[in-house]
PDB file of C-alpha atoms and ligand atoms in Angstrom:
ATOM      1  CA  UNK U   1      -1.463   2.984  -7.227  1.00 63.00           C
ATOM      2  CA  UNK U   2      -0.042   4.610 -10.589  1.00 69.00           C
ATOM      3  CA  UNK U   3      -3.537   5.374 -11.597  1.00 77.00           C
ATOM      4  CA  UNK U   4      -3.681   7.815  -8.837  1.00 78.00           C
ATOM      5  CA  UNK U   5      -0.632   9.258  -9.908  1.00 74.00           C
ATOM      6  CA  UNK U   6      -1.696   9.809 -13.125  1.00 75.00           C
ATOM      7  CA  UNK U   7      -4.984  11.357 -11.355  1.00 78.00           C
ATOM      8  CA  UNK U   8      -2.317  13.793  -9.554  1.00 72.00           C
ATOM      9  CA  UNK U   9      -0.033  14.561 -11.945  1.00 72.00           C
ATOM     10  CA  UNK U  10      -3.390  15.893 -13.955  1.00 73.00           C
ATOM     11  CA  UNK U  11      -4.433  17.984 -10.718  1.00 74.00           C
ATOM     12  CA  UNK U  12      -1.100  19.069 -10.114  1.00 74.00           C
ATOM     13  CA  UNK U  13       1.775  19.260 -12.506  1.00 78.00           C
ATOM     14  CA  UNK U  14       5.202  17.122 -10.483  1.00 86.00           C
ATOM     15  CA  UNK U  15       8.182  18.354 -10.470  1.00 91.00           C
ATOM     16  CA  UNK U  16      10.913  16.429  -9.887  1.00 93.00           C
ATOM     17  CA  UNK U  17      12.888  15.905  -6.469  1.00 93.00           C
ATOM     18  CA  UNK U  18      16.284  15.816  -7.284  1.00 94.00           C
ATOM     19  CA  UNK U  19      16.034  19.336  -9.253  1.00 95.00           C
ATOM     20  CA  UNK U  20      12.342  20.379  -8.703  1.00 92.00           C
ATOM     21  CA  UNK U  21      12.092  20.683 -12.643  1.00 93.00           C
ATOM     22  CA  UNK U  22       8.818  20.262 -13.727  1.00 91.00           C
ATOM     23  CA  UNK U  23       7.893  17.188 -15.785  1.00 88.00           C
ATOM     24  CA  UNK U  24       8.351  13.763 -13.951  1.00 90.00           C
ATOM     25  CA  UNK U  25       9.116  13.098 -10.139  1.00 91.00           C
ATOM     26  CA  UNK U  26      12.414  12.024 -10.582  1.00 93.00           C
ATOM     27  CA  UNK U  27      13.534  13.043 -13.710  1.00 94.00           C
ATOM     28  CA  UNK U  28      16.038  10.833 -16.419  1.00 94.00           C
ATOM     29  CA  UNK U  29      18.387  13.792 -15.986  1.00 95.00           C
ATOM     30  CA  UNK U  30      18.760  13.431 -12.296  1.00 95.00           C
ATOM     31  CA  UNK U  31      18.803   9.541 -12.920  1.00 94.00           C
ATOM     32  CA  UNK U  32      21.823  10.101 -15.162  1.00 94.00           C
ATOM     33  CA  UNK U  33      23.679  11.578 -12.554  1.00 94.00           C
ATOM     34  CA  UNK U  34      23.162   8.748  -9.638  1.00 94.00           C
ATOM     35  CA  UNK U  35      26.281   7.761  -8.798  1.00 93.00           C
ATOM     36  CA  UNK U  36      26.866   4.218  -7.512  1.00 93.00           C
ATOM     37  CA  UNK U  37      29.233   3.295  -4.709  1.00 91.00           C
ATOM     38  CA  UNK U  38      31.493   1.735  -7.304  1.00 85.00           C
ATOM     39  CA  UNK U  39      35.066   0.416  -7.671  1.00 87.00           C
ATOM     40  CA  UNK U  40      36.606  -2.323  -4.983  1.00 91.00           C
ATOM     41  CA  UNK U  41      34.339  -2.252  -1.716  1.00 93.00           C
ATOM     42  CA  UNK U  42      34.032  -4.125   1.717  1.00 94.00           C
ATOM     43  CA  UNK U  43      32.056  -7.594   1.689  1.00 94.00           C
ATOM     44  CA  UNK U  44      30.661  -6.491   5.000  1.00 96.00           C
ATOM     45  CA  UNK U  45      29.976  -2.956   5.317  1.00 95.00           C
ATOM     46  CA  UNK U  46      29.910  -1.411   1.303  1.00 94.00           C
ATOM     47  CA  UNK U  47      32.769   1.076   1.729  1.00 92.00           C
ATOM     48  CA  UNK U  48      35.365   1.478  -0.647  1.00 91.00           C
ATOM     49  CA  UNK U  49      38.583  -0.307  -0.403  1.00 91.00           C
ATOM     50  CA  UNK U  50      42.207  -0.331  -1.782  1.00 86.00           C
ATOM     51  CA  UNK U  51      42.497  -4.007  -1.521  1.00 83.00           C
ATOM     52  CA  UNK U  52      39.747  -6.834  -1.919  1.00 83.00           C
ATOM     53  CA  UNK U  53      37.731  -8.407   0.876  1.00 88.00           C
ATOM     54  CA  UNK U  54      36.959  -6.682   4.184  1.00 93.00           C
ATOM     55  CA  UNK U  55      37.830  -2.988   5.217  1.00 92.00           C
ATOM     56  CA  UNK U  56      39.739  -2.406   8.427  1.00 90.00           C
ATOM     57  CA  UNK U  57      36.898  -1.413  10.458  1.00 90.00           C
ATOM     58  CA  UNK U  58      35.479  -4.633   9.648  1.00 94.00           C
ATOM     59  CA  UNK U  59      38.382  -6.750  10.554  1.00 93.00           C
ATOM     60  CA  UNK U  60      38.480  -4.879  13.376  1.00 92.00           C
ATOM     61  CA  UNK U  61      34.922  -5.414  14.797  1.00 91.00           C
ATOM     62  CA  UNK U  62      32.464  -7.377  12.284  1.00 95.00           C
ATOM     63  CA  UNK U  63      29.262  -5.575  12.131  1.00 96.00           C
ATOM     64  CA  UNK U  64      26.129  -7.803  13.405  1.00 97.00           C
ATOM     65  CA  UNK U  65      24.153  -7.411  10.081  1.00 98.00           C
ATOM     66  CA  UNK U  66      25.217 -10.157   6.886  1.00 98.00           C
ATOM     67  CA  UNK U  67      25.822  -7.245   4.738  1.00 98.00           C
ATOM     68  CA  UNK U  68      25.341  -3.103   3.889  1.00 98.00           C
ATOM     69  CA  UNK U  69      24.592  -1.805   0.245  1.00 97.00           C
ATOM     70  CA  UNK U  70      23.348   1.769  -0.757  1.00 97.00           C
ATOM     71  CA  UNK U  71      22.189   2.773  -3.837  1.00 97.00           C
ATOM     72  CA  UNK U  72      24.087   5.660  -4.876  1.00 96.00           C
ATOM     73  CA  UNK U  73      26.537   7.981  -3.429  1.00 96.00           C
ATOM     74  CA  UNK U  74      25.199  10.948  -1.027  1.00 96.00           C
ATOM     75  CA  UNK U  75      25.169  13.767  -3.215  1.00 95.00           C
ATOM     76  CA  UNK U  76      23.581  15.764  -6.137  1.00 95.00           C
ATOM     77  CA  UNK U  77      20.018  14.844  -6.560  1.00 96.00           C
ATOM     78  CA  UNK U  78      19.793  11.960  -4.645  1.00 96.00           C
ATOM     79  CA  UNK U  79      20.922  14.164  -1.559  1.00 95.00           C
ATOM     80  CA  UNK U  80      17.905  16.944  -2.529  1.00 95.00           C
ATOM     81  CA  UNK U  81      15.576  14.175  -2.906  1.00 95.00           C
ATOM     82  CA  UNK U  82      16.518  12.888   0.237  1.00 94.00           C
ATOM     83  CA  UNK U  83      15.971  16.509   1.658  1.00 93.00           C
ATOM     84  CA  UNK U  84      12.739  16.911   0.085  1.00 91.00           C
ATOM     85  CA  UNK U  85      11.833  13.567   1.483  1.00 91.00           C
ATOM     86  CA  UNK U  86      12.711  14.462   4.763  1.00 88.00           C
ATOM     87  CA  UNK U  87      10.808  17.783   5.300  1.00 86.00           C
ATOM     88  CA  UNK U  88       7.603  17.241   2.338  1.00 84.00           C
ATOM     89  CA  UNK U  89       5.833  14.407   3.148  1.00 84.00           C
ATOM     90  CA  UNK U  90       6.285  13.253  -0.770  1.00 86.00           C
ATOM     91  CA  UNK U  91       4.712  10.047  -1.395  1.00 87.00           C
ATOM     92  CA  UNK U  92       4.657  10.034  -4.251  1.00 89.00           C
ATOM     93  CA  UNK U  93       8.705  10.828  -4.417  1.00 93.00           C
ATOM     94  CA  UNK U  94       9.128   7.470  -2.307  1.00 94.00           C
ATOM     95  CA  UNK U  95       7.134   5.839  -5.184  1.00 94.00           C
ATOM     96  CA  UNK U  96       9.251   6.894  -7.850  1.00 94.00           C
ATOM     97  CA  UNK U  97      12.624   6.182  -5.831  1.00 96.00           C
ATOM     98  CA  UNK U  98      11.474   2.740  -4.751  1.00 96.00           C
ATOM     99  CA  UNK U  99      11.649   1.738  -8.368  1.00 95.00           C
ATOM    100  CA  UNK U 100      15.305   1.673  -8.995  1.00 95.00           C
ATOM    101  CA  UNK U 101      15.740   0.778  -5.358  1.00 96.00           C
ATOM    102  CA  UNK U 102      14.008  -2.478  -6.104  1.00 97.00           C
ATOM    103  CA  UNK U 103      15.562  -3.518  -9.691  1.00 95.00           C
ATOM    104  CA  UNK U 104      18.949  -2.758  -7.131  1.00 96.00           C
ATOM    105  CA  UNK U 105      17.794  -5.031  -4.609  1.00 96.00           C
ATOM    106  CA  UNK U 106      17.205  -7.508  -7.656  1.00 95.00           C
ATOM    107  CA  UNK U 107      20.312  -7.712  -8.590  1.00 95.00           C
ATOM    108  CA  UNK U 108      21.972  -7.983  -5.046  1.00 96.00           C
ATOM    109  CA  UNK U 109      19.600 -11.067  -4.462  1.00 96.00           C
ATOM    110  CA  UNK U 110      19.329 -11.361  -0.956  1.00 98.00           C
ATOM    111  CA  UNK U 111      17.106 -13.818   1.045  1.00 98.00           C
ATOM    112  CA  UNK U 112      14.693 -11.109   2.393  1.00 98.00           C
ATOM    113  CA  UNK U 113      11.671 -12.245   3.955  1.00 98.00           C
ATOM    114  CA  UNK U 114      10.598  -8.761   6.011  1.00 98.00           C
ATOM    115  CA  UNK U 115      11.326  -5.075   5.330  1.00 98.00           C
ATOM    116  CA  UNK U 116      11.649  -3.203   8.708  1.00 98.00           C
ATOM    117  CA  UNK U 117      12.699   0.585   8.216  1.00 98.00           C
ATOM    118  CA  UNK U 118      14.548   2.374  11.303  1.00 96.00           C
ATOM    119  CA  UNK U 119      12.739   4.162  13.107  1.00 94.00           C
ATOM    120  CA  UNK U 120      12.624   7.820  14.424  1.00 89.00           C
ATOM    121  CA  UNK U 121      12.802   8.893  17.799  1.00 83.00           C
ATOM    122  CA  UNK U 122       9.420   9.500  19.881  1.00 82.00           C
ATOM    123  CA  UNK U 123      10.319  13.417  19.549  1.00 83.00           C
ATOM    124  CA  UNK U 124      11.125  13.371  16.053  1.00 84.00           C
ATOM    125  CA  UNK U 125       7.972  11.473  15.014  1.00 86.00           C
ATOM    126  CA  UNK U 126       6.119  14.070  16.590  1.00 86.00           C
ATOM    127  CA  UNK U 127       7.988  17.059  14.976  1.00 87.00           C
ATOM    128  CA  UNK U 128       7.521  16.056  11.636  1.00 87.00           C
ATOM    129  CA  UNK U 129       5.008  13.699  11.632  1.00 88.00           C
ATOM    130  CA  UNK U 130       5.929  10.677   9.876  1.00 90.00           C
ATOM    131  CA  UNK U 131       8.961   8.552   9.538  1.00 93.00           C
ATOM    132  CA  UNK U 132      10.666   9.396   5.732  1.00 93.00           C
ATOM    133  CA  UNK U 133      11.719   5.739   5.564  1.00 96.00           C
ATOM    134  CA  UNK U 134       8.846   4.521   5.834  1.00 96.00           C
ATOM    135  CA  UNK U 135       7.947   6.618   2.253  1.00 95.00           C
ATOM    136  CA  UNK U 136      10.306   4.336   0.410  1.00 97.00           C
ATOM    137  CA  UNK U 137      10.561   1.467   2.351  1.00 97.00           C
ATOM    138  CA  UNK U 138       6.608   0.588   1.845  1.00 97.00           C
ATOM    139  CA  UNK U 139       6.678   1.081  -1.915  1.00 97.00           C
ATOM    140  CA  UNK U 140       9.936  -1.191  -2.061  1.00 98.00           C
ATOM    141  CA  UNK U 141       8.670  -4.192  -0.152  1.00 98.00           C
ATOM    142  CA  UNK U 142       5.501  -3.833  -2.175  1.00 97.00           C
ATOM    143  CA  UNK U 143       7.234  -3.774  -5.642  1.00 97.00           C
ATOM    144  CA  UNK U 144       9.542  -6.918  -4.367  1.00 96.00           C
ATOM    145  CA  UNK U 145       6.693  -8.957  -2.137  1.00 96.00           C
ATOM    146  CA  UNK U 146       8.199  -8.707   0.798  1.00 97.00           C
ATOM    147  CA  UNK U 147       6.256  -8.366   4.174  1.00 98.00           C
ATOM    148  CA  UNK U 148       6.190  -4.407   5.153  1.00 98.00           C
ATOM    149  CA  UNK U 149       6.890  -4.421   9.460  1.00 98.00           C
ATOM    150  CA  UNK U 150       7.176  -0.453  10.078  1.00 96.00           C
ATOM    151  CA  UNK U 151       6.710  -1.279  13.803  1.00 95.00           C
ATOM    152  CA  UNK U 152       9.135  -3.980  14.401  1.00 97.00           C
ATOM    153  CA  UNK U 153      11.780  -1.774  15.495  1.00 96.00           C
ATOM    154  CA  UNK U 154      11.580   0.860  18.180  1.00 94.00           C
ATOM    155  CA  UNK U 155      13.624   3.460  19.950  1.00 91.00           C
ATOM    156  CA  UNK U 156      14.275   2.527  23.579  1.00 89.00           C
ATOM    157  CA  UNK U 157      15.723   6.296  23.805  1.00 80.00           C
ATOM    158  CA  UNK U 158      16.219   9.717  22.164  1.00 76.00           C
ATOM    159  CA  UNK U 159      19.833   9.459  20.759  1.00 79.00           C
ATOM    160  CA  UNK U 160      21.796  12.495  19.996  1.00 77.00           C
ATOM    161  CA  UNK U 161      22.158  14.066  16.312  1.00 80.00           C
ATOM    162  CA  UNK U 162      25.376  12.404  14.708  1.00 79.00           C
ATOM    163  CA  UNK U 163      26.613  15.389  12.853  1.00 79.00           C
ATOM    164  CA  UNK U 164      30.066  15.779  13.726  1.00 81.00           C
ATOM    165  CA  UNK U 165      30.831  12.655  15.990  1.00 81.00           C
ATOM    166  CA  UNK U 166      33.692  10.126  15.311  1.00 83.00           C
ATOM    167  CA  UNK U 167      32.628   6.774  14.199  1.00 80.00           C
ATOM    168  CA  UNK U 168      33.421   5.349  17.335  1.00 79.00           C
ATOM    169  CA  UNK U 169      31.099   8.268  18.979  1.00 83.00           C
ATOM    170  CA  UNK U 170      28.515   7.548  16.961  1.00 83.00           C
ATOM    171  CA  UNK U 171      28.717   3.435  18.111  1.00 82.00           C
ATOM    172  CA  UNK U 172      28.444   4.440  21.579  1.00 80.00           C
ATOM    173  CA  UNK U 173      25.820   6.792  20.568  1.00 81.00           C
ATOM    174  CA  UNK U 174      23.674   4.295  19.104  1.00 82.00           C
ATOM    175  CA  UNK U 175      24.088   1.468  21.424  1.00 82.00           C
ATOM    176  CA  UNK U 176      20.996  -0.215  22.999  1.00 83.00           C
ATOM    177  CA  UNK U 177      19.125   2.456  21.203  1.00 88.00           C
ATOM    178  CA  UNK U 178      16.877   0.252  19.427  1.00 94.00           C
ATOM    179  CA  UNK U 179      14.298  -2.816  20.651  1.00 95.00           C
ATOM    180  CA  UNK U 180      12.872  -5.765  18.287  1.00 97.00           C
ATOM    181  CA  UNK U 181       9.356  -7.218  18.321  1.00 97.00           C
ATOM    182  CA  UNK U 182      10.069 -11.243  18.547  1.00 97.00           C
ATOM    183  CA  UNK U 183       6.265 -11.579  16.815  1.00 97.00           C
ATOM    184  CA  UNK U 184       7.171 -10.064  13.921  1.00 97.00           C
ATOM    185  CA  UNK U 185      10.976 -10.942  13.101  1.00 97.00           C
ATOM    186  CA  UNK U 186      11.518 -13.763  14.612  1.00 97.00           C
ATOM    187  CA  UNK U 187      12.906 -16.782  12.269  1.00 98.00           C
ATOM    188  CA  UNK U 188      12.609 -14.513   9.321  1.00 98.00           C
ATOM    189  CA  UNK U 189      15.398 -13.324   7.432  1.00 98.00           C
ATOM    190  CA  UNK U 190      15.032  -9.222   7.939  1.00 98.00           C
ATOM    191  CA  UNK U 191      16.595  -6.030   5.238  1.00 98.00           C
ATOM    192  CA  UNK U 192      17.009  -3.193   7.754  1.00 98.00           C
ATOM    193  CA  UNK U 193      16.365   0.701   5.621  1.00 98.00           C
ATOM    194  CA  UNK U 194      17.350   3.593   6.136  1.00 97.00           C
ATOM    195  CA  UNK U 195      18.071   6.675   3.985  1.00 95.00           C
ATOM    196  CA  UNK U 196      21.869   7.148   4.547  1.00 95.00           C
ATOM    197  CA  UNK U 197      24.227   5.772   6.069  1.00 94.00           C
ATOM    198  CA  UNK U 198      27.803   6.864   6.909  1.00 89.00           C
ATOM    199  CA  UNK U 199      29.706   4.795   9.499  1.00 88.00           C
ATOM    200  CA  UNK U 200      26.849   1.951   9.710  1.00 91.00           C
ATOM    201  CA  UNK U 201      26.380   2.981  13.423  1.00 91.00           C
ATOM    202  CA  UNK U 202      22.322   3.514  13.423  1.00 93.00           C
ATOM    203  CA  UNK U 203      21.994  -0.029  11.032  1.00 96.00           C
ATOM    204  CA  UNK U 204      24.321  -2.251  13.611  1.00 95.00           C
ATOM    205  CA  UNK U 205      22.175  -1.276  16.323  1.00 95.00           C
ATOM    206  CA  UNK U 206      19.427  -1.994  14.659  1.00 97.00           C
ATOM    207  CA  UNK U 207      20.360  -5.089  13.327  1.00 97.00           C
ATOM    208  CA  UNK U 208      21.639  -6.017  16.952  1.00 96.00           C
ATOM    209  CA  UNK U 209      18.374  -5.595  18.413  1.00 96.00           C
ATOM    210  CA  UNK U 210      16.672  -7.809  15.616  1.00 97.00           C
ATOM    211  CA  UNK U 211      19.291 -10.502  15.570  1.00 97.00           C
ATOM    212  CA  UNK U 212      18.450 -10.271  19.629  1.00 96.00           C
ATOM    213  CA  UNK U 213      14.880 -11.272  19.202  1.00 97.00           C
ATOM    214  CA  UNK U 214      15.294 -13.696  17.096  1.00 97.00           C
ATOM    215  CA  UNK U 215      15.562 -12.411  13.405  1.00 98.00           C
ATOM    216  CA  UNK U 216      17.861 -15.324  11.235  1.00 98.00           C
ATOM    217  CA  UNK U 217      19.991 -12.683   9.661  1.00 98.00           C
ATOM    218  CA  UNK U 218      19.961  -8.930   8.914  1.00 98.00           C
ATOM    219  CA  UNK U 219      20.937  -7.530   5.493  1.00 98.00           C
ATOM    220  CA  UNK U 220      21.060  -3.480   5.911  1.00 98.00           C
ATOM    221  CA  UNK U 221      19.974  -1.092   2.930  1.00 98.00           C
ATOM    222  CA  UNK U 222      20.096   2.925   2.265  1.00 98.00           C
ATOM    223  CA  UNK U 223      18.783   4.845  -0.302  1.00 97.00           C
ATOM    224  CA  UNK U 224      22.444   6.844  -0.094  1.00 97.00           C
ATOM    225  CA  UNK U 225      26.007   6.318   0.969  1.00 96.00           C
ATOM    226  CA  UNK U 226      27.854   9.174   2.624  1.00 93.00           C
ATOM    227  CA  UNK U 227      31.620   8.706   1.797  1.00 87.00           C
ATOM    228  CA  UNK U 228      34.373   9.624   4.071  1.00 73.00           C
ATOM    229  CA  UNK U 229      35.383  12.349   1.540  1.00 61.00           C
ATOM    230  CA  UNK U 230      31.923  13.888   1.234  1.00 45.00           C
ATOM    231  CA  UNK U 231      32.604  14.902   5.137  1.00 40.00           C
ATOM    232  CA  UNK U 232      31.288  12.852   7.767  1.00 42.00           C
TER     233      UNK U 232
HETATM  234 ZN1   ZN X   1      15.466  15.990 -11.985  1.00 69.77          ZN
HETATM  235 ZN1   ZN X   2      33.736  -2.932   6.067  1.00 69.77          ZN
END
């Protein structure tokens, strides 16, 4: 594909999605300023912790997928790349993002087998047209060899927005929302995308439904982490 890029970039100039400077697609500046989810964190779920080993939600009520990593912290450019992603159908934005996704998924080393991204609702598909995690979650399971399943997962319902609801809300918002195909994740070890995540809600429901039909383990992956002190 990056000769078509180059074809594009020819045609039309890129700017770049974290600060729509023109020049590259995602710029070294804006790659400077990712910042990783770093210090002490949860085996399980990837959120920061004062301690070692598993955060208190966690010990509480141990999430059905192995384990959830995100690339960088919800903010700054990653969050306006995110936006653009959302509302611009920018392929070629996925492209470039994919890349340090997949040198991250490297170095986390996980048995994947199958890339399945969540899916949008019926309603949502139609409003905008196509699912944004699906614009990084091909590219990535290309650039890593993994088998790309963008129809493995559906919605059984429309599920309200999460903006605003508790992280016990947004578990009983999500639950049963999702349904696995058996043909295409069963036996096979599964990574679960999505662009952020905050509580984990959306990805345990996800990964519920794929460990139901069959699916030997679910490791769960976002592009961005919203922390508790960026506002839930
Ligand atoms: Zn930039
Ligand atoms: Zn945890």
């Amino acid at each position: 594909m990056g000769w078509l890029w180059g074809v594009l970039d020819w045609l039309y100039p890129p700017v770049c999605g974290g600060c729509s400077r023109p020049g590259a697609r995602w710029c070294a500046d804006c790659q400077q300023q990712v910042t990783p989810v770093s210090g002490s964190i949860c085996n399980i779920c990837g959120l920061p912790v004062a301690g070692e080993g598993l955060c208190e939600g966690c010990q509480l009520h141990m999430p059905p997928y192995t384990a959830l990593r995100s690339w960088a912290v919800f903010e700054g450019p990653v969050r306006s790349a995110l936006h653009r992603l959302k509302y611009r159908r920018n392929v070629a934005l996925g492209d470039a993002l994919a890349r340090p996704l997949a040198d991250f998924c490297r170095r986390l080393d996980w048995p994947v087998q199958v890339v399945v991204p969540v899916p949008l609702g019926k309603e949502r598909l139609h409003e905008r047209g196509y699912n944004q995690v699906g614009l990084i979650a091909m590219p990535l399971a290309a650039l890593n060899r993994w088998r790309y399943a963008p129809r493995a997962l559906s919605r059984v319902r429309e599920t309200k927005s999460q903006v605003g609801l508790s992280a016990f809300e947004r578990q009983e918002n999500m639950q049963g929302a999702f349904r696995a195909d058996p043909h295409l994740v069963g036996g096979y070890t599964v990574l679960l995308m999505d662009d952020v995540a905050t509580t984990g809600a959306t990805l345990s429901a996800g990964a519920e439904a794929l460990l139901s039909a069959g699916a030997e383990a679910v490791f769960a992956l976002t592009l961005a982490r919203a922390l508790p002190r960026h506002g839930l």
